[in-house]
Short mmCIF file of C-alpha atoms in Angstrom, two decimals:
data_model
loop_
_atom_site.label_atom_id
_atom_site.label_comp_id
_atom_site.label_asym_id
_atom_site.label_seq_id
_atom_site.Cartn_x
_atom_site.Cartn_y
_atom_site.Cartn_z
CA UNK A 1026 -12.55 21.03 10.86
CA UNK A 1027 -9.26 19.24 11.56
CA UNK A 1028 -10.21 18.32 15.11
CA UNK A 1029 -13.79 17.31 14.31
CA UNK A 1030 -14.37 13.92 15.95
CA UNK A 1031 -15.42 10.95 13.78
CA UNK A 1032 -18.85 10.88 15.42
CA UNK A 1033 -19.72 14.26 13.95
CA UNK A 1034 -18.73 13.09 10.49
CA UNK A 1035 -20.97 10.04 11.01
CA UNK A 1036 -23.86 12.41 11.71
CA UNK A 1037 -23.15 14.09 8.35
CA UNK A 1038 -23.15 10.71 6.60
CA UNK A 1039 -26.46 9.75 8.24
CA UNK A 1040 -27.98 13.03 7.14
CA UNK A 1041 -26.92 12.48 3.52
CA UNK A 1042 -28.42 8.99 3.55
CA UNK A 1043 -31.69 10.44 4.89
CA UNK A 1044 -31.73 13.11 2.17
CA UNK A 1045 -31.12 10.50 -0.52
CA UNK A 1046 -33.89 8.23 0.72
CA UNK A 1047 -36.26 11.20 0.82
CA UNK A 1048 -35.28 11.98 -2.77
CA UNK A 1049 -36.39 8.55 -4.01
CA UNK A 1050 -33.42 6.28 -3.48
CA UNK A 1051 -34.22 2.65 -2.74
CA UNK A 1052 -30.83 2.36 -1.01
CA UNK A 1053 -28.14 4.89 -0.15
CA UNK A 1054 -24.63 4.96 1.29
CA UNK A 1055 -22.57 7.97 2.37
CA UNK A 1056 -18.82 7.94 3.03
CA UNK A 1057 -17.31 11.00 4.70
CA UNK A 1058 -13.51 11.24 4.61
CA UNK A 1059 -11.61 13.98 6.46
CA UNK A 1060 -7.81 14.21 6.30
CA UNK A 1061 -5.22 16.41 7.99
CA UNK A 1062 -1.97 15.96 6.08
CA UNK A 1063 1.39 17.65 6.58
CA UNK A 1064 4.59 17.27 4.62
CA UNK A 1065 8.13 18.61 5.02
CA UNK A 1066 10.38 18.21 1.97
CA UNK A 1067 14.13 18.56 1.74
CA UNK A 1068 16.48 18.68 -1.25
CA UNK A 1069 20.18 19.48 -1.68
CA UNK A 1070 20.40 18.92 2.10
CA UNK A 1071 18.08 21.84 2.82
CA UNK A 1072 14.44 21.99 3.82
CA UNK A 1073 12.67 23.77 0.99
CA UNK A 1074 8.97 23.11 1.52
CA UNK A 1075 6.56 22.72 4.40
CA UNK A 1076 2.91 22.23 3.55
CA UNK A 1077 -0.29 21.32 5.35
CA UNK A 1078 -3.66 20.38 3.91
CA UNK A 1079 -7.01 19.87 5.56
CA UNK A 1080 -9.65 18.29 3.36
CA UNK A 1081 -13.06 16.70 3.70
CA UNK A 1082 -15.33 15.06 1.18
CA UNK A 1083 -18.56 13.11 1.05
CA UNK A 1084 -19.15 10.29 -1.42
CA UNK A 1085 -22.74 9.18 -2.05
CA UNK A 1086 -24.01 5.93 -3.60
CA UNK A 1087 -27.61 6.58 -4.66
CA UNK A 1088 -29.39 3.36 -5.66
CA UNK A 1089 -32.64 3.09 -7.58
CA UNK A 1090 -33.49 -0.58 -8.02
CA UNK A 1091 -30.37 -1.90 -9.76
CA UNK A 1092 -29.17 1.45 -11.03
CA UNK A 1093 -26.35 3.03 -9.02
CA UNK A 1094 -25.31 6.66 -9.21
CA UNK A 1095 -22.21 7.95 -7.46
CA UNK A 1096 -21.29 11.58 -6.81
CA UNK A 1097 -19.00 13.36 -4.40
CA UNK A 1098 -18.56 16.84 -2.94
CA UNK A 1099 -16.30 18.81 -0.65
CA UNK A 1100 -19.13 21.21 0.24
CA UNK A 1101 -20.89 19.90 3.32
CA UNK A 1102 -23.21 22.84 3.91
CA UNK A 1103 -26.95 22.44 3.27
CA UNK A 1104 -26.88 23.54 -0.36
CA UNK A 1105 -23.80 21.40 -1.10
CA UNK A 1106 -25.42 18.27 0.28
CA UNK A 1107 -28.67 18.98 -1.57
CA UNK A 1108 -26.80 19.31 -4.85
CA UNK A 1109 -24.85 16.11 -4.09
CA UNK A 1110 -28.10 14.16 -3.68
CA UNK A 1111 -29.55 15.69 -6.87
CA UNK A 1112 -26.47 14.76 -8.94
CA UNK A 1113 -26.18 11.21 -7.63
CA UNK A 1114 -29.93 10.69 -8.12
CA UNK A 1115 -29.81 12.01 -11.70
CA UNK A 1116 -26.91 9.69 -12.51
CA UNK A 1117 -28.70 6.70 -11.01
CA UNK A 1118 -31.78 7.30 -13.14
CA UNK A 1119 -29.77 7.42 -16.39
CA UNK A 1120 -27.26 4.58 -16.05
CA UNK A 1121 -27.78 0.97 -17.07
CA UNK A 1122 -28.84 -1.55 -14.47
CA UNK A 1123 -26.18 -3.66 -12.81
CA UNK A 1124 -27.81 -7.05 -13.44
CA UNK A 1125 -26.24 -8.88 -10.51
CA UNK A 1126 -26.47 -5.98 -8.05
CA UNK A 1127 -26.85 -7.60 -4.63
CA UNK A 1128 -27.61 -4.46 -2.67
CA UNK A 1129 -25.65 -2.45 -0.18
CA UNK A 1130 -24.12 -4.45 2.67
CA UNK A 1131 -25.82 -5.08 5.99
CA UNK A 1132 -24.00 -4.91 9.34
CA UNK A 1133 -21.67 -7.92 9.65
CA UNK A 1134 -20.23 -8.19 13.12
CA UNK A 1135 -18.74 -5.70 15.55
CA UNK A 1136 -16.02 -3.27 14.50
CA UNK A 1137 -12.99 -3.52 16.77
CA UNK A 1138 -11.70 -0.56 18.67
CA UNK A 1139 -8.05 -0.27 17.58
CA UNK A 1140 -6.11 2.03 19.89
CA UNK A 1141 -2.95 1.04 18.03
CA UNK A 1142 -4.28 2.74 14.89
CA UNK A 1143 -3.94 6.24 16.33
CA UNK A 1144 -0.95 8.10 17.81
CA UNK A 1145 -1.05 11.57 19.28
CA UNK A 1146 2.59 11.90 18.28
CA UNK A 1147 1.48 11.93 14.64
CA UNK A 1148 -1.79 13.82 15.02
CA UNK A 1149 -0.07 16.67 16.87
CA UNK A 1150 3.17 16.60 14.91
CA UNK A 1151 4.50 20.12 14.38
CA UNK A 1152 6.57 21.55 11.51
CA UNK A 1153 9.46 21.87 13.98
CA UNK A 1154 9.30 18.14 14.80
CA UNK A 1155 9.30 17.15 11.14
CA UNK A 1156 12.13 19.61 10.56
CA UNK A 1157 14.10 17.91 13.34
CA UNK A 1158 13.68 14.59 11.51
CA UNK A 1159 14.86 16.16 8.26
CA UNK A 1160 17.83 17.72 10.06
CA UNK A 1161 18.83 14.32 11.46
CA UNK A 1162 18.81 12.83 7.95
CA UNK A 1163 20.78 15.77 6.56
CA UNK A 1164 23.33 15.58 9.38
CA UNK A 1165 23.97 11.93 8.56
CA UNK A 1166 24.40 12.85 4.90
CA UNK A 1167 26.79 15.68 5.77
CA UNK A 1168 28.89 13.34 7.87
CA UNK A 1169 29.20 10.94 4.94
CA UNK A 1170 29.90 13.64 2.38
CA UNK A 1171 26.70 13.03 0.38
CA UNK A 1172 23.56 15.09 -0.31
CA UNK A 1173 20.15 14.27 1.14
CA UNK A 1174 16.71 14.47 -0.46
CA UNK A 1175 13.36 13.30 0.82
CA UNK A 1176 10.20 14.02 2.74
CA UNK A 1177 8.63 13.48 6.13
CA UNK A 1178 4.83 13.12 6.02
CA UNK A 1179 2.25 12.86 8.80
CA UNK A 1180 -1.47 12.24 8.27
CA UNK A 1181 -4.60 11.86 10.37
CA UNK A 1182 -7.51 10.17 8.60
CA UNK A 1183 -11.11 10.21 9.85
CA UNK A 1184 -13.72 8.06 8.14
CA UNK A 1185 -17.45 7.71 8.68
CA UNK A 1186 -19.81 5.42 6.75
CA UNK A 1187 -23.58 5.11 6.95
CA UNK A 1188 -26.05 3.32 4.71
CA UNK A 1189 -29.77 2.69 4.54
CA UNK A 1190 -29.30 -0.90 5.77
CA UNK A 1191 -28.09 0.26 9.19
CA UNK A 1192 -24.36 0.04 8.59
CA UNK A 1193 -22.66 2.60 10.85
CA UNK A 1194 -18.92 3.00 11.23
CA UNK A 1195 -16.68 5.86 12.33
CA UNK A 1196 -13.05 6.04 13.35
CA UNK A 1197 -9.71 7.74 12.99
CA UNK A 1198 -6.16 6.59 12.42
CA UNK A 1199 -2.74 8.09 11.82
CA UNK A 1200 0.26 7.22 9.74
CA UNK A 1201 3.64 8.76 9.07
CA UNK A 1202 6.35 8.09 6.52
CA UNK A 1203 9.92 9.26 6.12
CA UNK A 1204 11.62 8.67 2.75
CA UNK A 1205 15.13 9.71 1.88
CA UNK A 1206 17.49 9.34 -1.06
CA UNK A 1207 21.16 10.24 -0.67
CA UNK A 1208 23.35 11.11 -3.66
CA UNK A 1209 27.14 10.93 -3.57
CA UNK A 1210 29.68 12.96 -5.53
CA UNK A 1211 30.69 9.92 -7.61
CA UNK A 1212 27.20 9.02 -8.79
CA UNK A 1213 26.24 6.71 -5.96
CA UNK A 1214 22.71 6.73 -4.56
CA UNK A 1215 21.16 5.24 -1.47
CA UNK A 1216 17.60 4.84 -0.22
CA UNK A 1217 15.91 4.41 3.15
CA UNK A 1218 12.31 4.57 4.30
CA UNK A 1219 10.14 3.89 7.30
CA UNK A 1220 6.41 4.09 8.03
CA UNK A 1221 4.67 4.03 11.40
CA UNK A 1222 1.43 4.90 13.14
CA UNK A 1223 3.47 7.10 15.50
CA UNK A 1224 5.82 9.58 13.85
CA UNK A 1225 7.95 9.74 16.99
CA UNK A 1226 8.81 6.06 16.51
CA UNK A 1227 10.67 6.76 13.25
CA UNK A 1228 14.43 6.89 13.73
CA UNK A 1229 15.32 9.60 11.23
CA UNK A 1230 19.04 9.58 12.05
CA UNK A 1231 19.26 5.82 11.43
CA UNK A 1232 17.48 6.20 8.07
CA UNK A 1233 19.86 9.01 7.16
CA UNK A 1234 22.89 6.89 7.99
CA UNK A 1235 21.49 3.95 6.02
CA UNK A 1236 20.87 5.98 2.86
CA UNK A 1237 24.17 7.84 3.16
CA UNK A 1238 26.17 4.64 3.56
CA UNK A 1239 24.49 3.17 0.48
CA UNK A 1240 25.26 6.29 -1.54
CA UNK A 1241 28.93 5.95 -0.62
CA UNK A 1242 28.99 2.20 -1.27
CA UNK A 1243 27.44 2.50 -4.75
CA UNK A 1244 29.98 5.02 -6.09
CA UNK A 1245 31.59 4.11 -9.41
CA UNK A 1246 29.26 1.16 -9.99
CA UNK A 1247 30.49 -1.23 -12.64
CA UNK A 1248 28.49 -2.87 -15.44
CA UNK A 1249 27.33 -6.46 -15.18
CA UNK A 1250 25.84 -8.73 -17.80
CA UNK A 1251 22.09 -9.32 -17.57
CA UNK A 1252 21.03 -12.88 -16.85
CA UNK A 1253 19.69 -15.12 -14.13
CA UNK A 1254 21.15 -14.45 -10.69
CA UNK A 1255 20.33 -15.57 -7.21
CA UNK A 1256 19.39 -12.47 -5.26
CA UNK A 1257 18.82 -11.06 -1.82
CA UNK A 1258 15.97 -8.58 -1.91
CA UNK A 1259 15.89 -5.99 0.85
CA UNK A 1260 12.53 -5.12 2.38
CA UNK A 1261 11.99 -2.16 0.01
CA UNK A 1262 12.02 -4.59 -2.95
CA UNK A 1263 9.89 -7.21 -1.19
CA UNK A 1264 7.14 -4.61 -0.75
CA UNK A 1265 6.79 -4.50 -4.51
CA UNK A 1266 6.33 -8.28 -4.66
CA UNK A 1267 3.47 -8.16 -2.17
CA UNK A 1268 1.88 -5.08 -3.71
CA UNK A 1269 1.88 -6.59 -7.20
CA UNK A 1270 0.57 -9.96 -6.00
CA UNK A 1271 -2.18 -8.12 -4.12
CA UNK A 1272 -3.02 -5.94 -7.09
CA UNK A 1273 -2.95 -8.73 -9.68
CA UNK A 1274 -4.22 -11.72 -7.79
CA UNK A 1275 -5.68 -11.51 -4.30
CA UNK A 1276 -8.77 -9.49 -5.26
CA UNK A 1277 -11.97 -11.53 -5.62
CA UNK A 1278 -12.88 -9.42 -8.65
CA UNK A 1279 -9.66 -10.47 -10.41
CA UNK A 1280 -10.59 -14.12 -9.85
CA UNK A 1281 -14.20 -13.58 -10.98
CA UNK A 1282 -12.93 -11.90 -14.15
CA UNK A 1283 -10.45 -14.79 -14.67
CA UNK A 1284 -7.37 -12.58 -14.69
CA UNK A 1285 -5.90 -13.75 -11.38
CA UNK A 1286 -3.29 -16.42 -10.70
CA UNK A 1287 -5.08 -17.47 -7.50
CA UNK A 1288 -6.52 -20.98 -7.27
CA UNK A 1289 -7.39 -21.90 -3.71
CA UNK A 1290 -5.26 -24.86 -2.62
CA UNK A 1291 -2.68 -24.40 -5.38
CA UNK A 1292 0.98 -24.13 -4.41
CA UNK A 1293 2.51 -20.94 -5.84
CA UNK A 1294 5.38 -20.24 -3.44
CA UNK A 1295 8.09 -21.70 -1.32
CA UNK A 1296 7.11 -23.32 1.97
CA UNK A 1297 8.86 -20.32 3.58
CA UNK A 1298 6.31 -17.84 2.18
CA UNK A 1299 3.25 -17.00 4.28
CA UNK A 1300 1.27 -13.82 3.54
CA UNK A 1301 -1.92 -12.53 5.07
CA UNK A 1302 -3.97 -9.37 5.36
CA UNK A 1303 -4.92 -8.10 8.81
CA UNK A 1304 -6.21 -4.61 9.45
CA UNK A 1305 -5.99 -5.16 13.21
CA UNK A 1306 -2.30 -6.11 13.42
CA UNK A 1307 -0.44 -3.37 15.31
CA UNK A 1308 2.77 -4.22 13.44
CA UNK A 1309 1.34 -2.51 10.35
CA UNK A 1310 -0.81 0.55 9.80
CA UNK A 1311 -4.09 -0.68 11.32
CA UNK A 1312 -7.53 0.01 9.88
CA UNK A 1313 -10.69 -1.20 11.67
CA UNK A 1314 -13.22 -1.11 8.80
CA UNK A 1315 -13.38 -0.70 5.05
CA UNK A 1316 -14.90 2.01 2.87
CA UNK A 1317 -18.27 0.21 2.95
CA UNK A 1318 -18.30 0.42 6.75
CA UNK A 1319 -17.70 -3.30 7.36
CA UNK A 1320 -15.21 -4.72 9.91
CA UNK A 1321 -11.96 -5.85 8.34
CA UNK A 1322 -11.32 -9.56 8.77
CA UNK A 1323 -7.96 -11.31 8.84
CA UNK A 1324 -7.52 -13.18 5.55
CA UNK A 1325 -4.87 -15.81 4.93
CA UNK A 1326 -3.65 -15.25 1.35
CA UNK A 1327 -0.68 -17.64 1.04
CA UNK A 1328 0.09 -20.17 3.79
CA UNK A 1329 3.48 -21.86 3.48
CA UNK A 1330 3.40 -21.36 -0.26
CA UNK A 1331 -0.22 -22.45 -0.86
CA UNK A 1332 -3.05 -20.08 -1.95
CA UNK A 1333 -5.60 -19.93 0.85
CA UNK A 1334 -7.87 -16.96 0.38
CA UNK A 1335 -9.08 -13.81 -1.33
CA UNK A 1336 -10.35 -10.45 -0.16
CA UNK A 1337 -13.98 -9.51 -0.89
CA UNK A 1338 -16.14 -6.44 -0.88
CA UNK A 1339 -19.94 -6.62 -0.67
CA UNK A 1340 -20.55 -7.04 -4.40
CA UNK A 1341 -17.88 -9.69 -5.10
CA UNK A 1342 -18.89 -11.54 -1.93
CA UNK A 1343 -22.52 -11.68 -3.07
CA UNK A 1344 -21.47 -13.05 -6.43
CA UNK A 1345 -19.45 -15.78 -4.73
CA UNK A 1346 -22.11 -16.52 -2.08
CA UNK A 1347 -19.80 -15.60 0.83
CA UNK A 1348 -19.51 -12.73 3.30
CA UNK A 1349 -17.45 -9.62 2.63
CA UNK A 1350 -14.04 -9.71 4.27
CA UNK A 1351 -14.14 -5.92 4.75
CA UNK A 1352 -11.91 -4.89 1.87
CA UNK A 1353 -14.19 -2.59 -0.10
CA UNK A 1354 -12.89 0.63 -1.64
CA UNK A 1355 -14.77 3.89 -2.20
CA UNK A 1356 -17.36 3.83 -4.98
CA UNK A 1357 -17.22 3.97 -7.92
CA UNK A 1358 -14.67 1.19 -7.86
CA UNK A 1359 -13.84 -0.66 -11.09
CA UNK A 1360 -10.87 -2.41 -9.48
CA UNK A 1361 -12.64 -4.50 -6.87
CA UNK A 1362 -11.42 -5.12 -3.32
CA UNK A 1363 -7.73 -4.95 -2.39
CA UNK A 1364 -5.66 -6.16 0.56
CA UNK A 1365 -4.58 -2.89 2.17
CA UNK A 1366 -2.84 -4.33 5.26
CA UNK A 1367 -0.55 -7.14 4.09
CA UNK A 1368 2.04 -8.84 6.25
CA UNK A 1369 4.60 -11.53 5.45
CA UNK A 1370 5.75 -13.95 8.11
CA UNK A 1371 9.36 -13.64 9.29
CA UNK A 1372 11.80 -16.47 8.81
CA UNK A 1373 14.64 -17.76 10.96
CA UNK A 1374 17.69 -16.35 9.16
CA UNK A 1375 19.29 -13.25 10.67
CA UNK A 1376 18.99 -10.48 8.07
CA UNK A 1377 22.72 -9.87 7.91
CA UNK A 1378 23.34 -13.55 7.10
CA UNK A 1379 21.12 -13.68 3.99
CA UNK A 1380 23.93 -12.78 1.59
CA UNK A 1381 26.12 -15.43 3.23
CA UNK A 1382 24.16 -17.99 1.20
CA UNK A 1383 25.14 -16.45 -2.15
CA UNK A 1384 28.15 -17.90 -3.96
CA UNK A 1385 27.66 -15.35 -6.74
CA UNK A 1386 24.57 -13.20 -6.86
CA UNK A 1387 23.11 -9.74 -6.39
CA UNK A 1388 21.90 -7.72 -3.43
CA UNK A 1389 19.00 -5.46 -4.49
CA UNK A 1390 17.88 -2.53 -2.37
CA UNK A 1391 14.65 -1.72 -4.17
CA UNK A 1392 12.70 -1.78 -7.41
CA UNK A 1393 11.53 1.19 -9.44
CA UNK A 1394 8.96 1.81 -12.17
CA UNK A 1395 7.52 -1.69 -12.06
CA UNK A 1396 4.63 -2.62 -14.35
CA UNK A 1397 2.67 -5.82 -15.01
CA UNK A 1398 3.43 -7.65 -18.27
CA UNK A 1399 1.22 -10.74 -17.81
CA UNK A 1400 -1.25 -10.52 -14.89
CA UNK A 1401 -2.23 -14.19 -14.94
CA UNK A 1402 1.41 -15.25 -14.53
CA UNK A 1403 2.26 -12.23 -12.37
CA UNK A 1404 5.09 -11.30 -14.74
CA UNK A 1405 6.40 -7.83 -13.90
CA UNK A 1406 9.06 -5.65 -15.46
CA UNK A 1407 10.97 -2.90 -13.70
CA UNK A 1408 14.37 -1.54 -12.67
CA UNK A 1409 16.66 -1.89 -9.71
CA UNK A 1410 17.58 1.38 -8.02
CA UNK A 1411 19.58 3.04 -5.23
CA UNK A 1412 21.86 0.18 -4.34
CA UNK A 1413 22.56 -2.97 -6.38
CA UNK A 1414 25.64 -4.99 -5.43
CA UNK A 1415 27.56 -8.02 -6.68
CA UNK A 1416 28.00 -10.67 -4.00
CA UNK A 1417 30.69 -13.37 -4.29
CA UNK A 1418 31.55 -15.94 -1.69
CA UNK A 1419 28.92 -14.54 0.65
CA UNK A 1420 30.44 -11.03 0.63
CA UNK A 1421 29.62 -7.80 -1.18
CA UNK A 1422 32.47 -7.25 -3.64
CA UNK A 1423 31.30 -4.31 -5.77
CA UNK A 1424 28.40 -2.03 -6.64
CA UNK A 1425 26.89 -2.69 -10.06
CA UNK A 1426 24.87 -0.54 -12.42
CA UNK A 1427 21.12 -0.83 -12.34
CA UNK A 1428 19.47 -3.65 -14.23
CA UNK A 1429 16.09 -4.10 -15.87
CA UNK A 1430 14.24 -7.26 -14.89
CA UNK A 1431 11.31 -9.16 -16.36
CA UNK A 1432 10.28 -11.73 -13.83
CA UNK A 1433 7.29 -13.74 -12.73
CA UNK A 1434 6.73 -12.76 -9.13
CA UNK A 1435 5.13 -16.19 -8.61
CA UNK A 1436 8.36 -17.89 -9.73
CA UNK A 1437 10.21 -15.48 -7.45
CA UNK A 1438 8.29 -16.47 -4.33
CA UNK A 1439 8.56 -20.13 -5.39
CA UNK A 1440 12.33 -19.68 -5.33
CA UNK A 1441 12.57 -18.17 -1.85
CA UNK A 1442 15.27 -20.11 0.02
CA UNK A 1443 15.65 -17.95 3.11
CA UNK A 1444 13.59 -15.32 4.94
CA UNK A 1445 14.97 -12.83 7.42
CA UNK A 1446 13.91 -13.03 11.03
CA UNK A 1447 13.44 -9.25 11.20
CA UNK A 1448 10.71 -7.23 9.46
CA UNK A 1449 10.09 -3.61 8.56
CA UNK A 1450 6.89 -1.59 8.33
CA UNK A 1451 6.73 0.27 5.04
CA UNK A 1452 4.09 1.91 2.87
CA UNK A 1453 3.41 0.39 -0.53
CA UNK A 1454 0.98 1.58 -3.16
CA UNK A 1455 -1.80 -0.53 -1.63
CA UNK A 1456 -1.18 0.56 1.97
CA UNK A 1457 0.89 -0.43 4.98
CA UNK A 1458 3.04 -3.56 4.47
CA UNK A 1459 5.15 -5.51 6.97
CA UNK A 1460 7.90 -7.48 5.27
CA UNK A 1461 11.23 -9.25 5.84
CA UNK A 1462 14.17 -9.35 3.42
CA UNK A 1463 14.41 -12.60 1.41
CA UNK A 1464 16.88 -14.69 -0.55
CA UNK A 1465 15.66 -16.04 -3.93
CA UNK A 1466 17.46 -18.75 -5.91
CA UNK A 1467 16.97 -17.18 -9.36
CA UNK A 1468 15.81 -13.78 -10.64
CA UNK A 1469 15.84 -12.84 -14.33
CA UNK A 1470 17.52 -9.58 -15.32
CA UNK A 1471 16.90 -8.77 -18.98
CA UNK A 1472 18.73 -5.51 -19.58
CA UNK A 1473 21.58 -3.30 -18.39
CA UNK A 1474 21.77 0.47 -17.95
CA UNK A 1475 24.51 3.09 -18.06
CA UNK A 1476 23.91 4.15 -14.45
#
């Protein structure tokens, strides 16, 4: 099953659509998703777990007029597919009508072939190769006298979508991610991460050295009073800004439900902030089409600080009288479309010179346990973690204990005063993200911790 080509999964999807139409559906859509995922974990500087999972599932939208039933199954034999159609049909006949149902999408332009989305180095990654990556991280930790924890994951995803309006899409892509946390004997911690289409492109030794150095540098962190500080956010923290803005604001459904901050043409950020979503950009983790089988389009979200666009799926696009941008998620989907391939434009400041602009401020490695407080204002609360430092006179002078923040992410991007010229590819909770580090004039920290 793991080597089954996408075209064969498309044939399964087409068959399910045919079965649904024969069972009385007025429209039908089948999404087949097949994943091969492997993971090597390490803790206390030893590999302790190596797992592999092969899974496949079929999701069916069975439409009767304006009633939509959704069911899924992992059993793709004849009886499993028959039961899937029966369940989805029964649901459709008992749910309320969706009054503004616009129908399943029709084909909307060619789907690009994206060779950059797939890497044999990830698809064929062996346990020994992932173990070599873990060993490189652990060796760096050993050399620094700290202890390494983390994981090295590789995944091959195959998707196929067919519907009764002639949408057909099938493809495969790969992604890999190495995450490590180092812990020092004096309480210091450090973090490093990288994501890539090709697992062989991840420099595990460099990530190990980065996390180990941070763990050493954050030993015996001292307390600091909460308050407003200028900050430099490393890429791991910037990912959270983009993820939250995407989650809270850039979805067309959020705008239609009047819970988004987005107003097209309104300035919300510094002139230095430009963010877009592009499933075809090889700098990220490319994806040619969405879960409704439509080609993903490049969408400008914020251009030099000004809101420029939203992402749409078929239903939200029909409500707005526009075309889908190819950002639909699997049904049932109460969240609406999301930008799953965000990128932020680089600036002109060398990364290492960002802290040179701080007279007195903080360098933040990453955020942890962030949650929205006020979606409309994009106010988020969370903690710093794994490397927070006091900067004075443009130099790091001491590690400081972690701080809680409560901050409008819109005010944060409005206060961006410098953007690094280098970017990193990382994996946020919405998908692949390509981001630079940034300097922000003011960031509000509302609480201190003992660690």
